[in-house]
Amino acid sequence: MPNTISITAIASLSALGNNQDSIWNNYQSKEHCFVTTDFGSQNVLTAPLDTTSKQEIEILKNSDTKYKFLDNSVLFAIVASRKAIYYAGWKTGDCFGINIGSSRGATELFEKHHIDFINTGKAQTLASPTTTLGNISSWVSHDLQSQGPEISHSITCSTALHALLNGVAWLRAGMADKFLVGGSEAPLTDFTISQMQALKIYANSNDGSEYPNRSLDLDKKKNTLILGEGAAVCCLEIGKKENALAFIEGIGYATEILEHNISISAEATCFQKSMKMALATTNLSEVDAIVMHAPGTLKGDLTEYKAVQKVFGENLPLLTTNKWKIGHTFGASGMLSIEMAIMMLQHNQFIGVPFAEAQIQKKSLKKIMVNAVGFGGNAVSILLSL
């Protein structure tokens, strides 16, 4: 059984758009995607889907009576999955595994059903089946009529990259030849935003900053996390495929003992371990760039940066992130970072953070690492290569 894993397609929908050309064009722009949204009694910065993606979701919802009752997190995943298998040349009804997770799951729908229960004392018939986390992969499988295994999970903000790890394991074990993996998140609800505000990590919508999410600004004095919504999935195939966009060169994962419900250690021990594992057979100098998790929080950005320093020493790769632009999409964020890394490899162009210290690309991009971590210190590092 070959160890090489090919990524033969990737698809997403987010504030950046939902086709590869528009997404790449948006990455080259120095504008962010945040808008001020009215949530009850307050205005909050968020990064919602672009207009075209919203229209596609509405078309999907109205295409089947059953889809009208599904949460946006499920609908996002269906749209992205349809695009991905089309790009990869997979056919509806093919035998492939599916592992698409979500940090929060059917957040909006769950909140709606709970409000109905509080008001009436009764739960609606579809309350349970439409809000279970496994709903995502099950409905994607239903939509694509796939014949393989279906898996959904929540491993907080590293959910999508844990899905990728699982897909790699199935492929290398010889239990499947193809796997569709990723994450989907629709967290722009009153309660979810209130939770982030309660943690005192959400950005202030009234500070007037040109870039309200200061991801990778290691000198910032306050937390600047902003939520975005979206989904991203990729197609994995065993072996070195001619149509591969990139290859998975290394995988790493680690979990550290909690010091606090939401924190990781001062030097992100989990990231140090996950990056070293992913780099097991790779010379440090071969890593050209890292797409960091960097959510825009004081401790989150700094601890990950210290971990990178611990692993790479003085010769750091180019460092970047996309959260200054599209916010934190929780369980989908890791795969959106994979997409960004693949695009930089394909175009041989580093996309930096506009307000960070300038970094000059001095050589061709051949290998890029992607990091993700979530509540519970569950880090994942993926090394991609051309």
Short mmCIF file of C-alpha atoms in Angstrom, two decimals:
data_model
loop_
_atom_site.label_atom_id
_atom_site.label_comp_id
_atom_site.label_asym_id
_atom_site.label_seq_id
_atom_site.Cartn_x
_atom_site.Cartn_y
_atom_site.Cartn_z
CA MET A 1 0.00 0.00 0.00
CA PRO A 2 1.59 3.33 -1.06
CA ASN A 3 1.96 6.02 1.59
CA THR A 4 1.52 8.93 -0.83
CA ILE A 5 -1.78 10.73 -0.46
CA SER A 6 -2.94 13.04 -3.25
CA ILE A 7 -5.31 15.95 -2.83
CA THR A 8 -7.12 15.84 -6.15
CA ALA A 9 -9.64 18.62 -5.51
CA ILE A 10 -10.66 21.20 -2.95
CA ALA A 11 -13.78 23.34 -2.76
CA SER A 12 -15.12 25.87 -0.33
CA LEU A 13 -17.61 28.62 0.29
CA SER A 14 -16.89 31.50 2.62
CA ALA A 15 -16.73 35.28 2.60
CA LEU A 16 -14.07 34.89 -0.11
CA GLY A 17 -16.50 33.32 -2.58
CA ASN A 18 -16.99 29.77 -3.82
CA ASN A 19 -14.93 29.34 -6.98
CA GLN A 20 -11.18 29.10 -7.20
CA ASP A 21 -10.65 32.20 -9.35
CA SER A 22 -12.63 34.57 -7.14
CA ILE A 23 -11.10 33.12 -3.98
CA TRP A 24 -7.58 33.60 -5.30
CA ASN A 25 -8.36 37.12 -6.48
CA ASN A 26 -9.74 37.97 -3.05
CA TYR A 27 -6.60 36.61 -1.39
CA GLN A 28 -4.50 39.02 -3.42
CA SER A 29 -6.56 41.97 -2.22
CA LYS A 30 -5.57 43.75 0.99
CA GLU A 31 -9.23 44.30 1.89
CA HIS A 32 -10.88 42.25 4.63
CA CYS A 33 -14.33 40.65 4.35
CA PHE A 34 -15.90 41.85 7.61
CA VAL A 35 -19.25 43.59 7.79
CA THR A 36 -21.21 44.99 10.70
CA THR A 37 -24.19 42.80 11.47
CA ASP A 38 -27.14 43.54 13.75
CA PHE A 39 -27.51 40.92 16.47
CA GLY A 40 -30.41 41.96 18.66
CA SER A 41 -29.35 44.98 20.66
CA GLN A 42 -25.81 45.21 19.32
CA ASN A 43 -23.82 45.58 16.13
CA VAL A 44 -21.13 42.94 15.69
CA LEU A 45 -18.43 42.36 13.08
CA THR A 46 -18.79 39.09 11.20
CA ALA A 47 -17.66 37.49 7.92
CA PRO A 48 -20.78 35.99 6.28
CA LEU A 49 -20.87 34.10 3.00
CA ASP A 50 -20.59 36.14 -0.17
CA THR A 51 -23.79 36.92 -2.09
CA THR A 52 -23.30 34.21 -4.73
CA SER A 53 -22.80 31.52 -2.09
CA LYS A 54 -25.94 32.64 -0.25
CA GLN A 55 -27.89 32.36 -3.48
CA GLU A 56 -26.60 28.83 -4.07
CA ILE A 57 -27.66 27.84 -0.55
CA GLU A 58 -31.16 29.16 -1.19
CA ILE A 59 -31.37 27.26 -4.48
CA LEU A 60 -30.29 24.06 -2.73
CA LYS A 61 -32.75 24.58 0.12
CA ASN A 62 -35.62 24.98 -2.33
CA SER A 63 -34.60 22.06 -4.54
CA ASP A 64 -35.84 19.41 -2.13
CA THR A 65 -38.52 19.64 0.56
CA LYS A 66 -36.28 17.74 2.99
CA TYR A 67 -33.50 20.31 2.59
CA LYS A 68 -35.72 23.13 3.85
CA PHE A 69 -35.47 21.65 7.35
CA LEU A 70 -31.67 21.35 7.43
CA ASP A 71 -29.25 23.66 9.22
CA ASN A 72 -26.97 25.92 7.20
CA SER A 73 -23.93 23.96 8.40
CA VAL A 74 -25.31 20.92 6.55
CA LEU A 75 -26.31 22.89 3.45
CA PHE A 76 -22.87 24.57 3.26
CA ALA A 77 -21.22 21.13 3.33
CA ILE A 78 -23.47 19.78 0.58
CA VAL A 79 -22.69 22.67 -1.78
CA ALA A 80 -18.93 22.44 -1.16
CA SER A 81 -18.96 18.64 -1.54
CA ARG A 82 -20.78 18.74 -4.85
CA LYS A 83 -18.14 21.09 -6.21
CA ALA A 84 -15.23 19.04 -4.85
CA ILE A 85 -16.24 15.71 -6.36
CA TYR A 86 -16.97 17.46 -9.67
CA TYR A 87 -13.47 18.96 -9.69
CA ALA A 88 -11.93 15.58 -8.80
CA GLY A 89 -13.87 13.72 -11.48
CA TRP A 90 -15.67 11.50 -8.95
CA LYS A 91 -19.16 10.40 -9.90
CA THR A 92 -22.35 10.47 -7.88
CA GLY A 93 -22.80 6.96 -6.52
CA ASP A 94 -19.05 6.19 -6.39
CA CYS A 95 -17.63 4.37 -3.39
CA PHE A 96 -15.76 6.89 -1.25
CA GLY A 97 -15.63 7.68 2.43
CA ILE A 98 -16.91 10.92 3.91
CA ASN A 99 -15.64 12.63 7.06
CA ILE A 100 -16.97 16.16 7.43
CA GLY A 101 -17.14 17.61 10.91
CA SER A 102 -18.22 20.78 12.68
CA SER A 103 -17.20 22.43 15.90
CA ARG A 104 -20.73 23.61 16.74
CA GLY A 105 -22.95 21.68 14.36
CA ALA A 106 -26.52 22.81 13.74
CA THR A 107 -26.19 25.91 15.92
CA GLU A 108 -28.91 28.09 14.43
CA LEU A 109 -31.42 25.27 14.12
CA PHE A 110 -30.74 24.01 17.63
CA GLU A 111 -31.27 27.49 19.06
CA LYS A 112 -34.54 27.83 17.13
CA HIS A 113 -35.85 24.48 18.37
CA HIS A 114 -34.88 25.32 21.94
CA ILE A 115 -36.72 28.66 21.80
CA ASP A 116 -39.80 26.83 20.47
CA PHE A 117 -39.57 24.36 23.35
CA ILE A 118 -39.25 27.13 25.96
CA ASN A 119 -42.29 28.89 24.47
CA THR A 120 -44.52 25.85 23.96
CA GLY A 121 -43.16 23.13 26.25
CA LYS A 122 -42.96 20.77 23.29
CA ALA A 123 -40.23 19.78 20.85
CA GLN A 124 -40.89 19.58 17.14
CA THR A 125 -40.74 16.24 15.35
CA LEU A 126 -37.54 17.01 13.44
CA ALA A 127 -35.74 18.70 16.35
CA SER A 128 -33.51 15.74 17.14
CA PRO A 129 -32.68 14.29 13.70
CA THR A 130 -31.83 17.68 12.20
CA THR A 131 -29.54 18.84 15.02
CA THR A 132 -27.35 15.78 15.58
CA LEU A 133 -23.74 16.34 14.54
CA GLY A 134 -23.66 13.23 12.35
CA ASN A 135 -26.23 14.95 10.19
CA ILE A 136 -23.52 16.60 8.08
CA SER A 137 -21.83 13.55 6.58
CA SER A 138 -25.11 11.63 6.45
CA TRP A 139 -26.80 14.30 4.35
CA VAL A 140 -23.74 14.79 2.13
CA SER A 141 -23.74 11.04 1.54
CA HIS A 142 -27.46 11.14 0.78
CA ASP A 143 -26.99 14.01 -1.65
CA LEU A 144 -24.05 12.41 -3.45
CA GLN A 145 -25.46 8.87 -3.19
CA SER A 146 -22.03 7.65 -2.08
CA GLN A 147 -21.45 4.07 -1.02
CA GLY A 148 -18.65 4.42 1.53
CA PRO A 149 -18.49 5.09 5.28
CA GLU A 150 -19.88 8.33 6.76
CA ILE A 151 -18.23 9.98 9.76
CA SER A 152 -18.83 13.29 11.54
CA HIS A 153 -17.12 14.64 14.63
CA SER A 154 -16.39 17.76 16.63
CA ILE A 155 -12.84 18.41 17.75
CA THR A 156 -13.44 22.13 18.17
CA CYS A 157 -11.41 24.36 15.84
CA SER A 158 -9.14 21.58 14.54
CA THR A 159 -12.13 19.53 13.36
CA ALA A 160 -11.43 19.78 9.61
CA LEU A 161 -7.78 18.79 9.95
CA HIS A 162 -8.73 15.87 12.20
CA ALA A 163 -11.08 14.80 9.41
CA LEU A 164 -8.10 14.91 7.06
CA LEU A 165 -6.05 12.81 9.50
CA ASN A 166 -8.84 10.25 9.64
CA GLY A 167 -9.12 10.12 5.87
CA VAL A 168 -5.37 9.53 5.57
CA ALA A 169 -5.60 6.70 8.12
CA TRP A 170 -8.41 4.96 6.21
CA LEU A 171 -6.53 5.26 2.93
CA ARG A 172 -3.21 4.02 4.28
CA ALA A 173 -4.96 1.13 6.04
CA GLY A 174 -6.30 -0.03 2.69
CA MET A 175 -9.90 0.36 3.85
CA ALA A 176 -10.72 2.89 1.13
CA ASP A 177 -9.21 4.36 -2.03
CA LYS A 178 -10.90 7.77 -1.85
CA PHE A 179 -12.09 9.99 0.99
CA LEU A 180 -13.93 13.31 1.10
CA VAL A 181 -12.85 15.27 4.19
CA GLY A 182 -13.39 18.71 5.68
CA GLY A 183 -15.44 20.91 7.96
CA SER A 184 -18.50 23.15 7.89
CA GLU A 185 -19.59 25.91 10.24
CA ALA A 186 -22.54 28.32 10.47
CA PRO A 187 -21.83 30.07 13.78
CA LEU A 188 -23.27 33.52 13.13
CA THR A 189 -26.01 33.36 15.76
CA ASP A 190 -26.80 35.49 18.80
CA PHE A 191 -25.92 32.79 21.31
CA THR A 192 -22.63 31.71 19.68
CA ILE A 193 -21.38 35.28 19.39
CA SER A 194 -22.44 35.94 22.99
CA GLN A 195 -20.36 32.95 24.07
CA MET A 196 -17.27 34.38 22.41
CA GLN A 197 -17.95 37.77 23.95
CA ALA A 198 -18.30 36.14 27.37
CA LEU A 199 -14.78 34.78 26.92
CA LYS A 200 -13.66 38.38 26.26
CA ILE A 201 -11.97 37.43 23.00
CA TYR A 202 -14.31 39.03 20.45
CA ALA A 203 -13.30 42.15 18.53
CA ASN A 204 -14.85 45.51 19.32
CA SER A 205 -16.88 46.71 16.34
CA ASN A 206 -16.41 50.37 17.28
CA ASP A 207 -12.63 50.72 17.42
CA GLY A 208 -12.42 52.10 13.86
CA SER A 209 -9.41 49.97 12.92
CA GLU A 210 -8.68 49.42 9.24
CA TYR A 211 -8.05 45.77 10.11
CA PRO A 212 -10.28 44.81 13.06
CA ASN A 213 -8.94 41.26 13.31
CA ARG A 214 -5.25 41.61 14.20
CA SER A 215 -4.24 38.03 13.57
CA LEU A 216 -0.43 37.67 13.70
CA ASP A 217 -0.03 41.15 15.17
CA LEU A 218 2.12 40.11 18.12
CA ASP A 219 2.10 43.64 19.56
CA LYS A 220 -1.68 44.01 19.84
CA LYS A 221 -3.05 44.97 23.25
CA LYS A 222 -6.47 43.31 23.06
CA ASN A 223 -8.25 40.26 21.67
CA THR A 224 -9.62 40.64 18.15
CA LEU A 225 -11.34 37.37 17.20
CA ILE A 226 -14.18 37.72 14.67
CA LEU A 227 -16.44 34.88 13.55
CA GLY A 228 -16.96 33.88 9.95
CA GLU A 229 -19.04 31.16 8.32
CA GLY A 230 -18.21 28.66 5.62
CA ALA A 231 -17.32 25.14 4.59
CA ALA A 232 -14.33 23.54 2.91
CA VAL A 233 -13.72 19.97 1.78
CA CYS A 234 -11.03 18.19 -0.19
CA CYS A 235 -10.79 14.92 -2.08
CA LEU A 236 -8.08 12.51 -0.94
CA GLU A 237 -6.85 9.59 -3.03
CA ILE A 238 -4.25 6.97 -2.30
CA GLY A 239 -1.16 7.10 -4.49
CA LYS A 240 0.49 9.79 -6.59
CA LYS A 241 -2.25 10.95 -8.94
CA GLU A 242 -1.57 12.92 -12.13
CA ASN A 243 -4.36 15.38 -11.33
CA ALA A 244 -3.12 16.05 -7.79
CA LEU A 245 -3.16 19.67 -6.62
CA ALA A 246 -0.73 18.80 -3.84
CA PHE A 247 0.54 15.87 -1.84
CA ILE A 248 0.36 15.26 1.90
CA GLU A 249 4.00 15.12 2.86
CA GLY A 250 3.57 14.76 6.62
CA ILE A 251 0.94 14.69 9.34
CA GLY A 252 1.25 15.54 13.01
CA TYR A 253 -1.08 15.75 15.98
CA ALA A 254 -0.85 16.26 19.73
CA THR A 255 -3.00 17.07 22.74
CA GLU A 256 -1.72 18.72 25.89
CA ILE A 257 -3.01 18.69 29.44
CA LEU A 258 -5.40 21.58 29.97
CA GLU A 259 -4.31 24.51 32.09
CA HIS A 260 -7.66 26.22 31.47
CA ASN A 261 -10.81 25.30 29.53
CA ILE A 262 -9.79 27.39 26.52
CA SER A 263 -6.03 27.79 26.80
CA ILE A 264 -2.91 26.09 25.59
CA SER A 265 0.48 26.32 27.28
CA ALA A 266 2.68 29.43 27.06
CA GLU A 267 4.82 27.91 24.31
CA ALA A 268 2.06 25.75 22.77
CA THR A 269 3.58 22.37 23.56
CA CYS A 270 0.87 20.71 21.49
CA PHE A 271 1.91 22.65 18.39
CA GLN A 272 5.58 21.89 18.96
CA LYS A 273 4.78 18.17 19.07
CA SER A 274 2.40 18.22 16.09
CA MET A 275 4.84 20.19 13.91
CA LYS A 276 7.77 17.94 14.82
CA MET A 277 5.72 14.86 13.99
CA ALA A 278 4.72 16.29 10.61
CA LEU A 279 8.38 17.13 9.95
CA ALA A 280 9.71 13.70 10.90
CA THR A 281 11.40 13.05 7.54
CA THR A 282 11.75 16.65 6.36
CA ASN A 283 14.64 19.06 6.76
CA LEU A 284 13.48 22.26 8.45
CA SER A 285 14.97 24.38 5.67
CA GLU A 286 12.63 22.74 3.15
CA VAL A 287 9.53 24.27 4.75
CA ASP A 288 8.86 27.47 2.81
CA ALA A 289 5.83 28.81 4.68
CA ILE A 290 3.37 28.11 7.49
CA VAL A 291 -0.33 28.97 7.40
CA MET A 292 -0.86 29.51 11.11
CA HIS A 293 -4.02 28.99 13.13
CA ALA A 294 -3.61 32.47 14.70
CA PRO A 295 -7.22 33.40 15.60
CA GLY A 296 -6.45 37.01 16.50
CA THR A 297 -6.38 36.52 20.26
CA LEU A 298 -3.55 37.75 22.49
CA LYS A 299 -2.52 34.37 23.84
CA GLY A 300 -3.50 32.24 20.85
CA ASP A 301 -1.32 34.07 18.33
CA LEU A 302 1.66 34.53 20.62
CA THR A 303 1.84 30.97 21.95
CA GLU A 304 1.71 29.50 18.44
CA TYR A 305 4.43 31.89 17.30
CA LYS A 306 6.61 30.80 20.23
CA ALA A 307 6.03 27.18 19.26
CA VAL A 308 7.18 27.93 15.71
CA GLN A 309 10.29 29.59 17.12
CA LYS A 310 11.00 26.57 19.31
CA VAL A 311 10.77 24.20 16.34
CA PHE A 312 12.47 26.26 13.62
CA GLY A 313 14.89 28.39 15.63
CA GLU A 314 16.13 31.60 14.03
CA ASN A 315 15.41 30.55 10.44
CA LEU A 316 11.65 30.88 10.40
CA PRO A 317 9.62 30.06 7.30
CA LEU A 318 7.29 32.69 5.87
CA LEU A 319 4.34 33.05 8.25
CA THR A 320 0.77 33.89 7.34
CA THR A 321 -2.90 33.30 8.16
CA ASN A 322 -6.29 34.07 6.61
CA LYS A 323 -8.18 35.01 9.77
CA TRP A 324 -7.37 38.73 9.43
CA LYS A 325 -9.47 38.51 6.27
CA ILE A 326 -12.29 35.99 6.82
CA GLY A 327 -12.35 35.58 10.59
CA HIS A 328 -12.47 32.32 12.49
CA THR A 329 -14.74 29.68 10.97
CA PHE A 330 -14.24 27.24 13.84
CA GLY A 331 -14.42 23.66 12.51
CA ALA A 332 -14.02 24.69 8.87
CA SER A 333 -10.98 26.90 9.45
CA GLY A 334 -8.27 24.26 9.06
CA MET A 335 -9.46 23.20 5.60
CA LEU A 336 -9.82 26.82 4.49
CA SER A 337 -6.15 27.18 5.50
CA ILE A 338 -5.30 24.07 3.48
CA GLU A 339 -7.01 25.70 0.50
CA MET A 340 -4.97 28.86 0.98
CA ALA A 341 -1.75 26.81 1.16
CA ILE A 342 -2.60 24.86 -2.00
CA MET A 343 -3.32 28.08 -3.86
CA MET A 344 0.00 29.58 -2.81
CA LEU A 345 1.77 26.41 -3.98
CA GLN A 346 -0.11 26.32 -7.27
CA HIS A 347 0.55 30.01 -8.01
CA ASN A 348 4.00 30.06 -6.39
CA GLN A 349 2.99 33.23 -4.58
CA PHE A 350 3.13 33.93 -0.86
CA ILE A 351 0.12 35.82 0.53
CA GLY A 352 1.07 37.69 3.67
CA VAL A 353 -0.79 39.66 6.33
CA PRO A 354 -0.93 43.33 5.22
CA PHE A 355 -0.24 44.88 8.62
CA ALA A 356 2.45 42.38 9.67
CA GLU A 357 6.17 42.90 9.19
CA ALA A 358 6.94 42.43 5.49
CA GLN A 359 8.27 39.01 4.50
CA ILE A 360 9.98 38.52 1.16
CA GLN A 361 9.54 35.33 -0.84
CA LYS A 362 13.08 34.43 -1.89
CA LYS A 363 12.48 31.04 -3.52
CA SER A 364 9.78 28.91 -5.10
CA LEU A 365 7.14 27.58 -2.74
CA LYS A 366 7.43 23.80 -2.62
CA LYS A 367 6.37 22.85 0.90
CA ILE A 368 3.88 24.59 3.18
CA MET A 369 2.73 23.59 6.66
CA VAL A 370 -0.80 24.25 7.95
CA ASN A 371 -1.65 24.43 11.66
CA ALA A 372 -4.93 24.22 13.56
CA VAL A 373 -5.84 23.90 17.22
CA GLY A 374 -8.97 24.22 19.30
CA PHE A 375 -10.31 24.29 22.85
CA GLY A 376 -8.67 21.37 24.59
CA GLY A 377 -5.21 21.84 23.10
CA ASN A 378 -5.81 19.40 20.23
CA ALA A 379 -3.29 20.53 17.62
CA VAL A 380 -2.87 19.26 14.07
CA SER A 381 -0.10 20.09 11.60
CA ILE A 382 -0.20 19.09 7.93
CA LEU A 383 2.78 19.42 5.60
CA LEU A 384 1.85 19.85 1.94
CA SER A 385 4.15 19.61 -1.08
CA LEU A 386 3.97 19.96 -4.83
#
